[in-house]
PDB file of C-alpha atoms in Angstrom:
ATOM      1  CA  UNK A   1       4.685 -24.214  14.043  1.00 76.00           C
ATOM      2  CA  UNK A   2       6.605 -20.990  14.743  1.00 86.00           C
ATOM      3  CA  UNK A   3       5.503 -17.737  13.128  1.00 86.00           C
ATOM      4  CA  UNK A   4       7.920 -16.616  10.419  1.00 88.00           C
ATOM      5  CA  UNK A   5       9.293 -13.068  10.918  1.00 82.00           C
ATOM      6  CA  UNK A   6       8.855 -12.459   7.166  1.00 85.00           C
ATOM      7  CA  UNK A   7       5.619 -14.123   6.055  1.00 87.00           C
ATOM      8  CA  UNK A   8       5.826 -16.700   3.290  1.00 89.00           C
ATOM      9  CA  UNK A   9       5.459 -15.098  -0.141  1.00 89.00           C
ATOM     10  CA  UNK A  10       6.709 -11.684   0.972  1.00 91.00           C
ATOM     11  CA  UNK A  11      10.101 -10.050   0.509  1.00 90.00           C
ATOM     12  CA  UNK A  12      11.997  -7.801   2.900  1.00 88.00           C
ATOM     13  CA  UNK A  13      10.816  -4.760   0.931  1.00 91.00           C
ATOM     14  CA  UNK A  14       7.213  -4.440  -0.240  1.00 93.00           C
ATOM     15  CA  UNK A  15       6.038  -1.123  -1.735  1.00 95.00           C
ATOM     16  CA  UNK A  16       2.899   0.434  -0.259  1.00 95.00           C
ATOM     17  CA  UNK A  17       1.100   3.112  -2.277  1.00 96.00           C
ATOM     18  CA  UNK A  18      -1.573   5.596  -1.296  1.00 96.00           C
ATOM     19  CA  UNK A  19      -3.781   5.933  -4.364  1.00 95.00           C
ATOM     20  CA  UNK A  20      -6.744   8.176  -5.076  1.00 93.00           C
ATOM     21  CA  UNK A  21      -9.474   5.694  -6.034  1.00 95.00           C
ATOM     22  CA  UNK A  22      -7.687   2.486  -5.109  1.00 97.00           C
ATOM     23  CA  UNK A  23     -10.478   0.450  -6.695  1.00 97.00           C
ATOM     24  CA  UNK A  24      -9.695   1.914 -10.124  1.00 98.00           C
ATOM     25  CA  UNK A  25      -5.962   1.604  -9.455  1.00 98.00           C
ATOM     26  CA  UNK A  26      -6.312  -2.125  -8.784  1.00 98.00           C
ATOM     27  CA  UNK A  27      -8.067  -2.595 -12.117  1.00 98.00           C
ATOM     28  CA  UNK A  28      -5.371  -0.525 -13.855  1.00 98.00           C
ATOM     29  CA  UNK A  29      -2.535  -2.587 -12.315  1.00 98.00           C
ATOM     30  CA  UNK A  30      -4.310  -5.771 -13.409  1.00 98.00           C
ATOM     31  CA  UNK A  31      -4.586  -4.487 -16.995  1.00 98.00           C
ATOM     32  CA  UNK A  32      -1.188  -2.779 -17.163  1.00 98.00           C
ATOM     33  CA  UNK A  33       1.056  -5.226 -15.315  1.00 98.00           C
ATOM     34  CA  UNK A  34      -0.929  -8.452 -15.039  1.00 98.00           C
ATOM     35  CA  UNK A  35      -1.408  -7.998 -11.288  1.00 98.00           C
ATOM     36  CA  UNK A  36      -3.414 -10.545  -9.345  1.00 98.00           C
ATOM     37  CA  UNK A  37      -5.518  -9.315  -6.452  1.00 98.00           C
ATOM     38  CA  UNK A  38      -4.826 -11.290  -3.278  1.00 97.00           C
ATOM     39  CA  UNK A  39      -6.380  -9.172  -0.525  1.00 97.00           C
ATOM     40  CA  UNK A  40      -8.959  -6.382  -0.405  1.00 97.00           C
ATOM     41  CA  UNK A  41     -10.228  -4.873   2.849  1.00 96.00           C
ATOM     42  CA  UNK A  42     -12.929  -2.256   2.716  1.00 93.00           C
ATOM     43  CA  UNK A  43     -12.952   0.613   5.163  1.00 89.00           C
ATOM     44  CA  UNK A  44     -16.108   1.815   6.912  1.00 86.00           C
ATOM     45  CA  UNK A  45     -16.603   4.452   4.196  1.00 90.00           C
ATOM     46  CA  UNK A  46     -16.469   1.845   1.414  1.00 91.00           C
ATOM     47  CA  UNK A  47     -13.019   2.921   0.282  1.00 94.00           C
ATOM     48  CA  UNK A  48     -10.138   0.477   0.267  1.00 96.00           C
ATOM     49  CA  UNK A  49      -8.383   0.363   3.635  1.00 94.00           C
ATOM     50  CA  UNK A  50      -5.797  -2.167   2.430  1.00 95.00           C
ATOM     51  CA  UNK A  51      -5.210  -4.265  -0.672  1.00 98.00           C
ATOM     52  CA  UNK A  52      -2.430  -6.568  -1.784  1.00 98.00           C
ATOM     53  CA  UNK A  53      -1.581  -7.387  -5.376  1.00 98.00           C
ATOM     54  CA  UNK A  54       0.873  -9.906  -6.751  1.00 97.00           C
ATOM     55  CA  UNK A  55       3.011  -8.724  -9.673  1.00 97.00           C
ATOM     56  CA  UNK A  56       5.578 -11.288 -10.708  1.00 96.00           C
ATOM     57  CA  UNK A  57       7.230 -12.554  -7.538  1.00 95.00           C
ATOM     58  CA  UNK A  58       6.474  -9.402  -5.532  1.00 96.00           C
ATOM     59  CA  UNK A  59       3.663  -7.902  -3.506  1.00 97.00           C
ATOM     60  CA  UNK A  60       2.309  -4.397  -4.038  1.00 97.00           C
ATOM     61  CA  UNK A  61       0.219  -3.032  -1.188  1.00 97.00           C
ATOM     62  CA  UNK A  62      -2.084  -0.054  -1.596  1.00 97.00           C
ATOM     63  CA  UNK A  63      -4.996   1.812  -0.128  1.00 96.00           C
ATOM     64  CA  UNK A  64      -7.067   4.886  -0.600  1.00 96.00           C
ATOM     65  CA  UNK A  65      -5.557   7.748   1.396  1.00 94.00           C
ATOM     66  CA  UNK A  66      -6.819   8.058   4.943  1.00 88.00           C
ATOM     67  CA  UNK A  67      -6.172  10.769   7.553  1.00 86.00           C
ATOM     68  CA  UNK A  68      -4.321   8.531  10.028  1.00 85.00           C
ATOM     69  CA  UNK A  69      -1.596   7.670   7.500  1.00 84.00           C
ATOM     70  CA  UNK A  70       1.481   9.713   6.662  1.00 85.00           C
ATOM     71  CA  UNK A  71       1.549   8.087   3.193  1.00 86.00           C
ATOM     72  CA  UNK A  72      -0.160  10.455   0.771  1.00 92.00           C
ATOM     73  CA  UNK A  73      -0.916  10.067  -2.939  1.00 95.00           C
ATOM     74  CA  UNK A  74       1.179  11.996  -5.497  1.00 95.00           C
ATOM     75  CA  UNK A  75      -1.747  14.370  -6.119  1.00 92.00           C
ATOM     76  CA  UNK A  76      -1.414  15.655  -2.532  1.00 92.00           C
ATOM     77  CA  UNK A  77       2.386  15.963  -2.705  1.00 92.00           C
ATOM     78  CA  UNK A  78       2.555  17.798  -6.016  1.00 93.00           C
ATOM     79  CA  UNK A  79       4.066  14.730  -7.693  1.00 94.00           C
ATOM     80  CA  UNK A  80       5.610  11.400  -6.788  1.00 92.00           C
ATOM     81  CA  UNK A  81       8.211  11.126  -4.047  1.00 87.00           C
ATOM     82  CA  UNK A  82       9.454   7.679  -5.085  1.00 90.00           C
ATOM     83  CA  UNK A  83       9.304   5.277  -8.002  1.00 94.00           C
ATOM     84  CA  UNK A  84       8.981   1.547  -8.499  1.00 96.00           C
ATOM     85  CA  UNK A  85      11.596  -0.320 -10.547  1.00 95.00           C
ATOM     86  CA  UNK A  86      10.240  -3.563 -11.986  1.00 96.00           C
ATOM     87  CA  UNK A  87      12.121  -6.256 -13.883  1.00 96.00           C
ATOM     88  CA  UNK A  88      10.059  -8.267 -16.377  1.00 96.00           C
ATOM     89  CA  UNK A  89      10.765 -10.950 -18.974  1.00 95.00           C
ATOM     90  CA  UNK A  90       9.729  -8.791 -21.960  1.00 96.00           C
ATOM     91  CA  UNK A  91       9.924  -5.057 -21.315  1.00 97.00           C
ATOM     92  CA  UNK A  92       8.711  -4.124 -24.788  1.00 98.00           C
ATOM     93  CA  UNK A  93       5.404  -5.972 -24.477  1.00 97.00           C
ATOM     94  CA  UNK A  94       4.851  -4.915 -20.830  1.00 97.00           C
ATOM     95  CA  UNK A  95       5.588  -1.280 -21.725  1.00 98.00           C
ATOM     96  CA  UNK A  96       3.019  -1.416 -24.526  1.00 98.00           C
ATOM     97  CA  UNK A  97       0.490  -3.207 -22.320  1.00 98.00           C
ATOM     98  CA  UNK A  98       0.811  -0.500 -19.651  1.00 98.00           C
ATOM     99  CA  UNK A  99       0.418   2.270 -22.237  1.00 98.00           C
ATOM    100  CA  UNK A 100      -2.690   0.585 -23.620  1.00 98.00           C
ATOM    101  CA  UNK A 101      -4.092   0.462 -20.075  1.00 98.00           C
ATOM    102  CA  UNK A 102      -3.523   4.217 -19.668  1.00 98.00           C
ATOM    103  CA  UNK A 103       0.067   4.801 -18.506  1.00 98.00           C
ATOM    104  CA  UNK A 104       1.965   7.745 -20.012  1.00 98.00           C
ATOM    105  CA  UNK A 105       5.551   7.469 -21.245  1.00 98.00           C
ATOM    106  CA  UNK A 106       7.973   9.504 -19.125  1.00 98.00           C
ATOM    107  CA  UNK A 107      11.181   7.993 -20.587  1.00 97.00           C
ATOM    108  CA  UNK A 108      10.908   5.960 -23.804  1.00 98.00           C
ATOM    109  CA  UNK A 109      12.371   2.480 -23.935  1.00 98.00           C
ATOM    110  CA  UNK A 110      16.083   2.351 -24.659  1.00 96.00           C
ATOM    111  CA  UNK A 111      19.058   0.054 -24.324  1.00 96.00           C
ATOM    112  CA  UNK A 112      20.785   1.567 -21.285  1.00 94.00           C
ATOM    113  CA  UNK A 113      24.523   1.655 -20.649  1.00 93.00           C
ATOM    114  CA  UNK A 114      24.199  -0.579 -17.564  1.00 93.00           C
ATOM    115  CA  UNK A 115      22.893  -3.541 -19.578  1.00 94.00           C
ATOM    116  CA  UNK A 116      19.128  -3.178 -19.224  1.00 96.00           C
ATOM    117  CA  UNK A 117      16.501  -2.322 -21.792  1.00 97.00           C
ATOM    118  CA  UNK A 118      14.305   0.040 -19.820  1.00 97.00           C
ATOM    119  CA  UNK A 119      11.834   2.890 -19.869  1.00 97.00           C
ATOM    120  CA  UNK A 120       9.685   4.820 -17.440  1.00 98.00           C
ATOM    121  CA  UNK A 121       5.922   5.280 -17.274  1.00 98.00           C
ATOM    122  CA  UNK A 122       3.616   7.341 -15.091  1.00 97.00           C
ATOM    123  CA  UNK A 123       0.421   5.561 -14.123  1.00 98.00           C
ATOM    124  CA  UNK A 124      -2.943   7.397 -14.121  1.00 97.00           C
ATOM    125  CA  UNK A 125      -2.631   7.848 -10.348  1.00 97.00           C
ATOM    126  CA  UNK A 126       0.701   9.706 -10.478  1.00 97.00           C
ATOM    127  CA  UNK A 127       3.068   6.871  -9.550  1.00 97.00           C
ATOM    128  CA  UNK A 128       6.244   6.364 -11.588  1.00 97.00           C
ATOM    129  CA  UNK A 129       7.227   2.896 -12.831  1.00 97.00           C
ATOM    130  CA  UNK A 130      10.605   2.090 -14.380  1.00 96.00           C
ATOM    131  CA  UNK A 131      10.324  -1.204 -16.228  1.00 96.00           C
ATOM    132  CA  UNK A 132      13.311  -3.189 -17.476  1.00 96.00           C
ATOM    133  CA  UNK A 133      14.602  -6.432 -18.893  1.00 96.00           C
ATOM    134  CA  UNK A 134      18.236  -7.194 -18.112  1.00 96.00           C
ATOM    135  CA  UNK A 135      20.049  -7.886 -21.398  1.00 96.00           C
ATOM    136  CA  UNK A 136      23.749  -8.183 -20.528  1.00 94.00           C
ATOM    137  CA  UNK A 137      26.037  -8.609 -17.532  1.00 95.00           C
ATOM    138  CA  UNK A 138      28.923  -6.144 -17.398  1.00 91.00           C
ATOM    139  CA  UNK A 139      32.163  -6.071 -15.454  1.00 91.00           C
ATOM    140  CA  UNK A 140      32.814  -3.088 -13.163  1.00 92.00           C
ATOM    141  CA  UNK A 141      35.299  -1.796 -15.742  1.00 94.00           C
ATOM    142  CA  UNK A 142      32.786  -2.056 -18.604  1.00 94.00           C
ATOM    143  CA  UNK A 143      30.143  -0.351 -16.472  1.00 92.00           C
ATOM    144  CA  UNK A 144      32.514   2.494 -15.579  1.00 91.00           C
ATOM    145  CA  UNK A 145      33.549   2.948 -19.214  1.00 94.00           C
ATOM    146  CA  UNK A 146      29.962   2.954 -20.474  1.00 93.00           C
ATOM    147  CA  UNK A 147      28.835   5.273 -17.691  1.00 92.00           C
ATOM    148  CA  UNK A 148      31.568   7.770 -18.530  1.00 92.00           C
ATOM    149  CA  UNK A 149      30.634   7.661 -22.236  1.00 91.00           C
ATOM    150  CA  UNK A 150      26.914   8.088 -21.431  1.00 89.00           C
ATOM    151  CA  UNK A 151      27.579  11.064 -19.156  1.00 91.00           C
ATOM    152  CA  UNK A 152      29.784  12.682 -21.828  1.00 90.00           C
ATOM    153  CA  UNK A 153      26.998  12.180 -24.388  1.00 88.00           C
ATOM    154  CA  UNK A 154      24.551  13.933 -22.026  1.00 85.00           C
ATOM    155  CA  UNK A 155      26.979  16.808 -21.550  1.00 82.00           C
ATOM    156  CA  UNK A 156      27.855  15.949 -17.954  1.00 66.00           C
ATOM    157  CA  UNK A 157      31.417  15.508 -16.839  1.00 54.00           C
TER     158      UNK A 157
END
């Protein structure tokens, strides 16, 4: 059987995080987002060299930081340099579950102009997670109209 260029169960894009104390991060992601641990490889120092979690239909890869990698945790960069956007069936319950596990609210849940109910959390390791449930499909015209109204409400033109 031929090797698949994209392994079964993976998507074209798979986030990879450097996390201070990846062991604790794995437990947090299990509690906060219902992650399932699929792979854990220990490095020679006992830290996590590579781990893979399953959240919904997607993989999240992570490791403790190590000198050979250019991927650094937010604590070394002075804050996050990217965020993860995650769609879920019930954003309200997932948002609460993540807060209970230790995430901090960065943007409270709201019904957004683009048709999602969404909010943003910062996990205890400095990574930013936007979590949403899609509530309505909009035409390009409706989206443009709502966007213009939202920008006017925020004082932007």
